[in-house]
PDB file of C-alpha atoms in Angstrom:
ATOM      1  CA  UNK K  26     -71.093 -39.602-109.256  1.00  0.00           C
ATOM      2  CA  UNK K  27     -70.751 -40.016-112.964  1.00  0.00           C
ATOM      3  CA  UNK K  28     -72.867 -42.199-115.074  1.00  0.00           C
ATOM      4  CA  UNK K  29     -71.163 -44.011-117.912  1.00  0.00           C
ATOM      5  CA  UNK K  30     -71.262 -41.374-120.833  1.00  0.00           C
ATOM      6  CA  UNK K  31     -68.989 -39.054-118.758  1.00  0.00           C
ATOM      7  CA  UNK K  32     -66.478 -41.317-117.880  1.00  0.00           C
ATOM      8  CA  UNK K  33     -63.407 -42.546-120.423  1.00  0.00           C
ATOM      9  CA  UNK K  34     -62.854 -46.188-120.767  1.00  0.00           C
ATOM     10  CA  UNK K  35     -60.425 -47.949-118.883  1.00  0.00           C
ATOM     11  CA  UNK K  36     -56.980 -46.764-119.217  1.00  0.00           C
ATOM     12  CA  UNK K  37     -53.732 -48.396-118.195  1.00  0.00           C
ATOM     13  CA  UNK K  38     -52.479 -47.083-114.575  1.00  0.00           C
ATOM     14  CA  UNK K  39     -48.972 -46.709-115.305  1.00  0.00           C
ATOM     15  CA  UNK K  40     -50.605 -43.698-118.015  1.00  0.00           C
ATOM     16  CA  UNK K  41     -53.269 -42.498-115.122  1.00  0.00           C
ATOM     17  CA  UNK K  42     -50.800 -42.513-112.436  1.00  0.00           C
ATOM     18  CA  UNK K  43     -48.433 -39.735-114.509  1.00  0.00           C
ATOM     19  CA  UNK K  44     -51.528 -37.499-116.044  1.00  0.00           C
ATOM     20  CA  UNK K  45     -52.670 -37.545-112.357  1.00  0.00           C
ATOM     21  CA  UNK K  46     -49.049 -36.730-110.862  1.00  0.00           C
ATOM     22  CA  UNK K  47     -49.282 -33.723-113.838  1.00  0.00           C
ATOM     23  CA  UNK K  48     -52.946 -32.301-112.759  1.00  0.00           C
ATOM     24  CA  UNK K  49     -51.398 -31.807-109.425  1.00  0.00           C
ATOM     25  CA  UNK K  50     -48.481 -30.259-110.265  1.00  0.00           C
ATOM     26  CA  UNK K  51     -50.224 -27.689-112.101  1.00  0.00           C
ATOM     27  CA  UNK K  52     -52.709 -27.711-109.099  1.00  0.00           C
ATOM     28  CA  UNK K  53     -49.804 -26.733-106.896  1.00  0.00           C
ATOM     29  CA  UNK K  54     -48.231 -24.679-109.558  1.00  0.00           C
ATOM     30  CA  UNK K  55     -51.500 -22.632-110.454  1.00  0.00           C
ATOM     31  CA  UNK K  56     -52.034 -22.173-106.890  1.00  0.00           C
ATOM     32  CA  UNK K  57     -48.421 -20.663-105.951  1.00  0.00           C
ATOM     33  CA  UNK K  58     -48.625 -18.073-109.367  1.00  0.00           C
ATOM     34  CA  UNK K  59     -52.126 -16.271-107.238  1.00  0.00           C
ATOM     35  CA  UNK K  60     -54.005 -18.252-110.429  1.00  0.00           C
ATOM     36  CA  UNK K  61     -57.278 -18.951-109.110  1.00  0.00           C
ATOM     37  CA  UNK K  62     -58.660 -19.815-112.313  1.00  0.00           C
ATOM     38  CA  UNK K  63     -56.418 -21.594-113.355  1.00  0.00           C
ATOM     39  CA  UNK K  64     -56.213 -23.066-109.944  1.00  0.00           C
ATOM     40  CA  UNK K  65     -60.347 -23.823-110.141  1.00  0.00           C
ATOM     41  CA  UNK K  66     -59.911 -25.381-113.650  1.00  0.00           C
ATOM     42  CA  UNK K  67     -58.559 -28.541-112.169  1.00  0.00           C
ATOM     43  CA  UNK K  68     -61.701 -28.871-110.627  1.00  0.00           C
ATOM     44  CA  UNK K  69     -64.840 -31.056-112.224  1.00  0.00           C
ATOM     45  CA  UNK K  70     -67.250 -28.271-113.737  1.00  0.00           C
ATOM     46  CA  UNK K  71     -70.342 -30.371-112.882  1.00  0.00           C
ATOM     47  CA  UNK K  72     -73.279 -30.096-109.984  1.00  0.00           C
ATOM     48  CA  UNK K  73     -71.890 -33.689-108.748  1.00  0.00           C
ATOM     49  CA  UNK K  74     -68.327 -31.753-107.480  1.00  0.00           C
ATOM     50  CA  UNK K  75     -67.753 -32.230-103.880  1.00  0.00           C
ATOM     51  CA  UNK K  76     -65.522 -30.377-102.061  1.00  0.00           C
ATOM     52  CA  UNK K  77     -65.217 -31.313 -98.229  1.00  0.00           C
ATOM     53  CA  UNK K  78     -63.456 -28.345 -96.300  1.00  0.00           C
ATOM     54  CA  UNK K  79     -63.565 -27.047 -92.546  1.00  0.00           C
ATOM     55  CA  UNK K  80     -66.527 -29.315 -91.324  1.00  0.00           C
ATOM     56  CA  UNK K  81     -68.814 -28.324 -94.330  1.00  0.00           C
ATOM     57  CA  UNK K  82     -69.712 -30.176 -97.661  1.00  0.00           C
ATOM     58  CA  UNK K  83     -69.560 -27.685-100.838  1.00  0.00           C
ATOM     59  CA  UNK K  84     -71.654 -29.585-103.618  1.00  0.00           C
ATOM     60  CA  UNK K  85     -71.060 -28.374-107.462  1.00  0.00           C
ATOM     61  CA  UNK K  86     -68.631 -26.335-108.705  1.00  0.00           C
ATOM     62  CA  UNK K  87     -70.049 -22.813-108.388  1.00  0.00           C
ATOM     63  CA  UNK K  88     -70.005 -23.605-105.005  1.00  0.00           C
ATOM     64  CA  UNK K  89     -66.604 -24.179-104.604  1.00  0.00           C
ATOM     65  CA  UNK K  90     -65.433 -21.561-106.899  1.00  0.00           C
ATOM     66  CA  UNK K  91     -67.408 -19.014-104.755  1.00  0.00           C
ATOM     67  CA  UNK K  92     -65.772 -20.215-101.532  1.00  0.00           C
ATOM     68  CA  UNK K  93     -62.069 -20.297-102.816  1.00  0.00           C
ATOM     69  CA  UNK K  94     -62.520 -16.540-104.440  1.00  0.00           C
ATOM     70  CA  UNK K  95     -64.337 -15.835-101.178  1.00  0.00           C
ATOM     71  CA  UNK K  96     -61.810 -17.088 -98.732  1.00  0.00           C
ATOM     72  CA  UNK K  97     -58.392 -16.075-101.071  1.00  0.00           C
ATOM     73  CA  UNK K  98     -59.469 -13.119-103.359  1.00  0.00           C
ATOM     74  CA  UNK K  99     -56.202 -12.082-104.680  1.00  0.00           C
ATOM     75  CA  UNK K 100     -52.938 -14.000-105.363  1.00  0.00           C
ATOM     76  CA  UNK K 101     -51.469 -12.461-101.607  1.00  0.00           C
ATOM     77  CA  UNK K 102     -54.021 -13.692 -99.455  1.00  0.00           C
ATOM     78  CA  UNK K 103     -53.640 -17.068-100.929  1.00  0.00           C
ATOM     79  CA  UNK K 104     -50.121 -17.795 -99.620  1.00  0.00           C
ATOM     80  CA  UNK K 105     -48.198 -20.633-100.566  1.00  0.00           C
ATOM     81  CA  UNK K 106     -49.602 -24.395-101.153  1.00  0.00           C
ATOM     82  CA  UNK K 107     -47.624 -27.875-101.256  1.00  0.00           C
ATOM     83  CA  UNK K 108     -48.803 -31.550-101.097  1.00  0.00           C
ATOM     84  CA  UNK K 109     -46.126 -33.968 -99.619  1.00  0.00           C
ATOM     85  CA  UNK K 110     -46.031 -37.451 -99.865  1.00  0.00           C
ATOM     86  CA  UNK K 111     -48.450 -38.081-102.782  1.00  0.00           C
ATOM     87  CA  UNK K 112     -49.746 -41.709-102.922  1.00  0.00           C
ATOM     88  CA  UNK K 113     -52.325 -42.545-105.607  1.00  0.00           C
ATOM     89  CA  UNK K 114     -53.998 -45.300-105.785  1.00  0.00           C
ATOM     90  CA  UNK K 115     -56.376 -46.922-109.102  1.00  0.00           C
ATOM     91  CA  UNK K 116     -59.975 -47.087-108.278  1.00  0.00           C
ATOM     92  CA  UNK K 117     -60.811 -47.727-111.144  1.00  0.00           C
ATOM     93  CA  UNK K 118     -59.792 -47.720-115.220  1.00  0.00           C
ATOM     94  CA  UNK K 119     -61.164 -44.415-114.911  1.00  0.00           C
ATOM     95  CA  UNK K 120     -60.348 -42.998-111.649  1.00  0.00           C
ATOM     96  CA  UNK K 121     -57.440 -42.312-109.356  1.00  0.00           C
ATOM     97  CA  UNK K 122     -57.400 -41.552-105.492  1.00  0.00           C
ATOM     98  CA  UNK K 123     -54.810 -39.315-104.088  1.00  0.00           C
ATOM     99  CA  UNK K 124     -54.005 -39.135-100.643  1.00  0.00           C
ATOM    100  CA  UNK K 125     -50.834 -37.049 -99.134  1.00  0.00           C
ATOM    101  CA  UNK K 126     -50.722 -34.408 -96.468  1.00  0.00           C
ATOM    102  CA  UNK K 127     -50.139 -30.428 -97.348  1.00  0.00           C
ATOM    103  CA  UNK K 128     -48.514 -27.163 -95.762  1.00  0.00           C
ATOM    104  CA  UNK K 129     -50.198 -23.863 -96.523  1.00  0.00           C
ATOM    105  CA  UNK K 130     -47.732 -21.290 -95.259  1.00  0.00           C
ATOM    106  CA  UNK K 131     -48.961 -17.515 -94.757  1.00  0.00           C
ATOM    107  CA  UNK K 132     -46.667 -14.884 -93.491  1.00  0.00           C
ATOM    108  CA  UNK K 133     -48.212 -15.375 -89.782  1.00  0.00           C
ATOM    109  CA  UNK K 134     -49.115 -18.690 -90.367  1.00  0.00           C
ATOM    110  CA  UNK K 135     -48.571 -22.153 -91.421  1.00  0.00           C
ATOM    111  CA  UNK K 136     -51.448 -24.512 -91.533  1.00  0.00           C
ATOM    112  CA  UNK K 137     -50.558 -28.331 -92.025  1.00  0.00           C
ATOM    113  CA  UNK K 138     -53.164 -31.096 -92.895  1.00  0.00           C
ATOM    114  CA  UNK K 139     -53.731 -34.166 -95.205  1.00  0.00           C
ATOM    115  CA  UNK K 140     -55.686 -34.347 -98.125  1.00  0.00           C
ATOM    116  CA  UNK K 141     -57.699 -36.750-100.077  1.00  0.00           C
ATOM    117  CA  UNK K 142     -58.764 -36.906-103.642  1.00  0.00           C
ATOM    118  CA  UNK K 143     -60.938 -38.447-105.960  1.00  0.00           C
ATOM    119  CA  UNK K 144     -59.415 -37.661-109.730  1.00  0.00           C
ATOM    120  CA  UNK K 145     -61.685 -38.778-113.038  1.00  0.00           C
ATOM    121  CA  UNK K 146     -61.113 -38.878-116.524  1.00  0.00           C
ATOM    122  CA  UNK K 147     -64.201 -36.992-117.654  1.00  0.00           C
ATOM    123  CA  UNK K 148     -64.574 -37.612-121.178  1.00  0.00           C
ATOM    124  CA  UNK K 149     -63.885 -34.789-123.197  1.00  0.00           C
ATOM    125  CA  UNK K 150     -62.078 -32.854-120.951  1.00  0.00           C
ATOM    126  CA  UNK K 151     -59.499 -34.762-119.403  1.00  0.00           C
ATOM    127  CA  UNK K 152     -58.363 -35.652-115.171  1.00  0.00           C
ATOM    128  CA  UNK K 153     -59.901 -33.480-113.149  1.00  0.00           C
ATOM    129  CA  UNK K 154     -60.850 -33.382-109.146  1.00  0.00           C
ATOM    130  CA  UNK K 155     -64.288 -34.841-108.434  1.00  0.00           C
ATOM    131  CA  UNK K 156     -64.345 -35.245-105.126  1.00  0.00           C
ATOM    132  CA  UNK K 157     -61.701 -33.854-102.579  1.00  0.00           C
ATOM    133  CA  UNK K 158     -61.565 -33.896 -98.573  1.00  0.00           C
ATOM    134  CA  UNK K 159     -59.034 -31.649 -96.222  1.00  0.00           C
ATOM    135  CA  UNK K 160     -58.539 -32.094 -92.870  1.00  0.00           C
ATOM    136  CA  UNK K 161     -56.963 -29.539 -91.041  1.00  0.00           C
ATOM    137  CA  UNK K 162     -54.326 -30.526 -88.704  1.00  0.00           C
ATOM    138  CA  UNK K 163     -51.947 -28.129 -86.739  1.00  0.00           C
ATOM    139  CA  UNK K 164     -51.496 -24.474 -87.180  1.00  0.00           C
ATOM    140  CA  UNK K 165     -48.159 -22.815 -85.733  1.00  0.00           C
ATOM    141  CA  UNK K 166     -45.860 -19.371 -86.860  1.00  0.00           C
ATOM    142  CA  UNK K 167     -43.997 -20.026 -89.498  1.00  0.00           C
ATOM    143  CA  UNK K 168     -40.258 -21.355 -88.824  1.00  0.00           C
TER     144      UNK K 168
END
């Protein structure tokens, strides 16, 4: 992961816990607009990203920028994203895991699944996703 001149001191969780709740609203937000830079900047900008999606670990975040523009290249392809039932968790004064369950809902499709996340405060540039796993779960027409 990150070595100590990366990470922010320890910070309160109450404050983590809200600037968290914030970076995935936007997340979410970003996502719904057809932003997918926007959407990507939530994402750690560092070799050390890991993104694990569809039985395959993406490591840094060209990688995972290059599958996200690759998979959902303009704002209709990428349908519309929400995460349910948010928990996070500290890990530590520096770092927050989410875990909740999403719906991606296409016009022919709606994909459901649960989601977990590793969020950092990278000094200098604020919470962002270091480390995120999706598991798909069931796909069914939309209702």
């Amino acid at each position: 992961m990150t070595d100590a001149t990366t990470r922010t001191p320890h910070m309160p969780f109450a404050a983590a816990r809200e600037q968290v709740r914030c970076l995935l609203e936007r997340l979410e937000a970003d996502w719904n607009r057809g932003n997918m830079e926007a959407y990507l900047g939530a994402y750690w900008n560092d070799d050390a990203l890991v993104l694990s999606h569809a039985a395959v670990n993406h490591h840094g975040w060209r990688a995972v920028a290059e599958l996200y523009r690759k998979t959902w290249p303009d704002p209709q392809a990428m349908g519309r994203f929400e995460l349910h039932d948010v928990v996070l968790r500290p890990c530590d004064g520096s770092s927050v895991i989410a875990v909740g369950t999403f719906s991606h809902r296409f016009p022919e499709l709606l994909i459901q699944g649960a989601v977990s996340l590793v969020c950092r405060h990278i000094a200098g540039d604020g919470w962002k996703i270091v480390l995120e796993h999706t598991s798909r779960g069931s796909t069914a027409a939309p209702g």
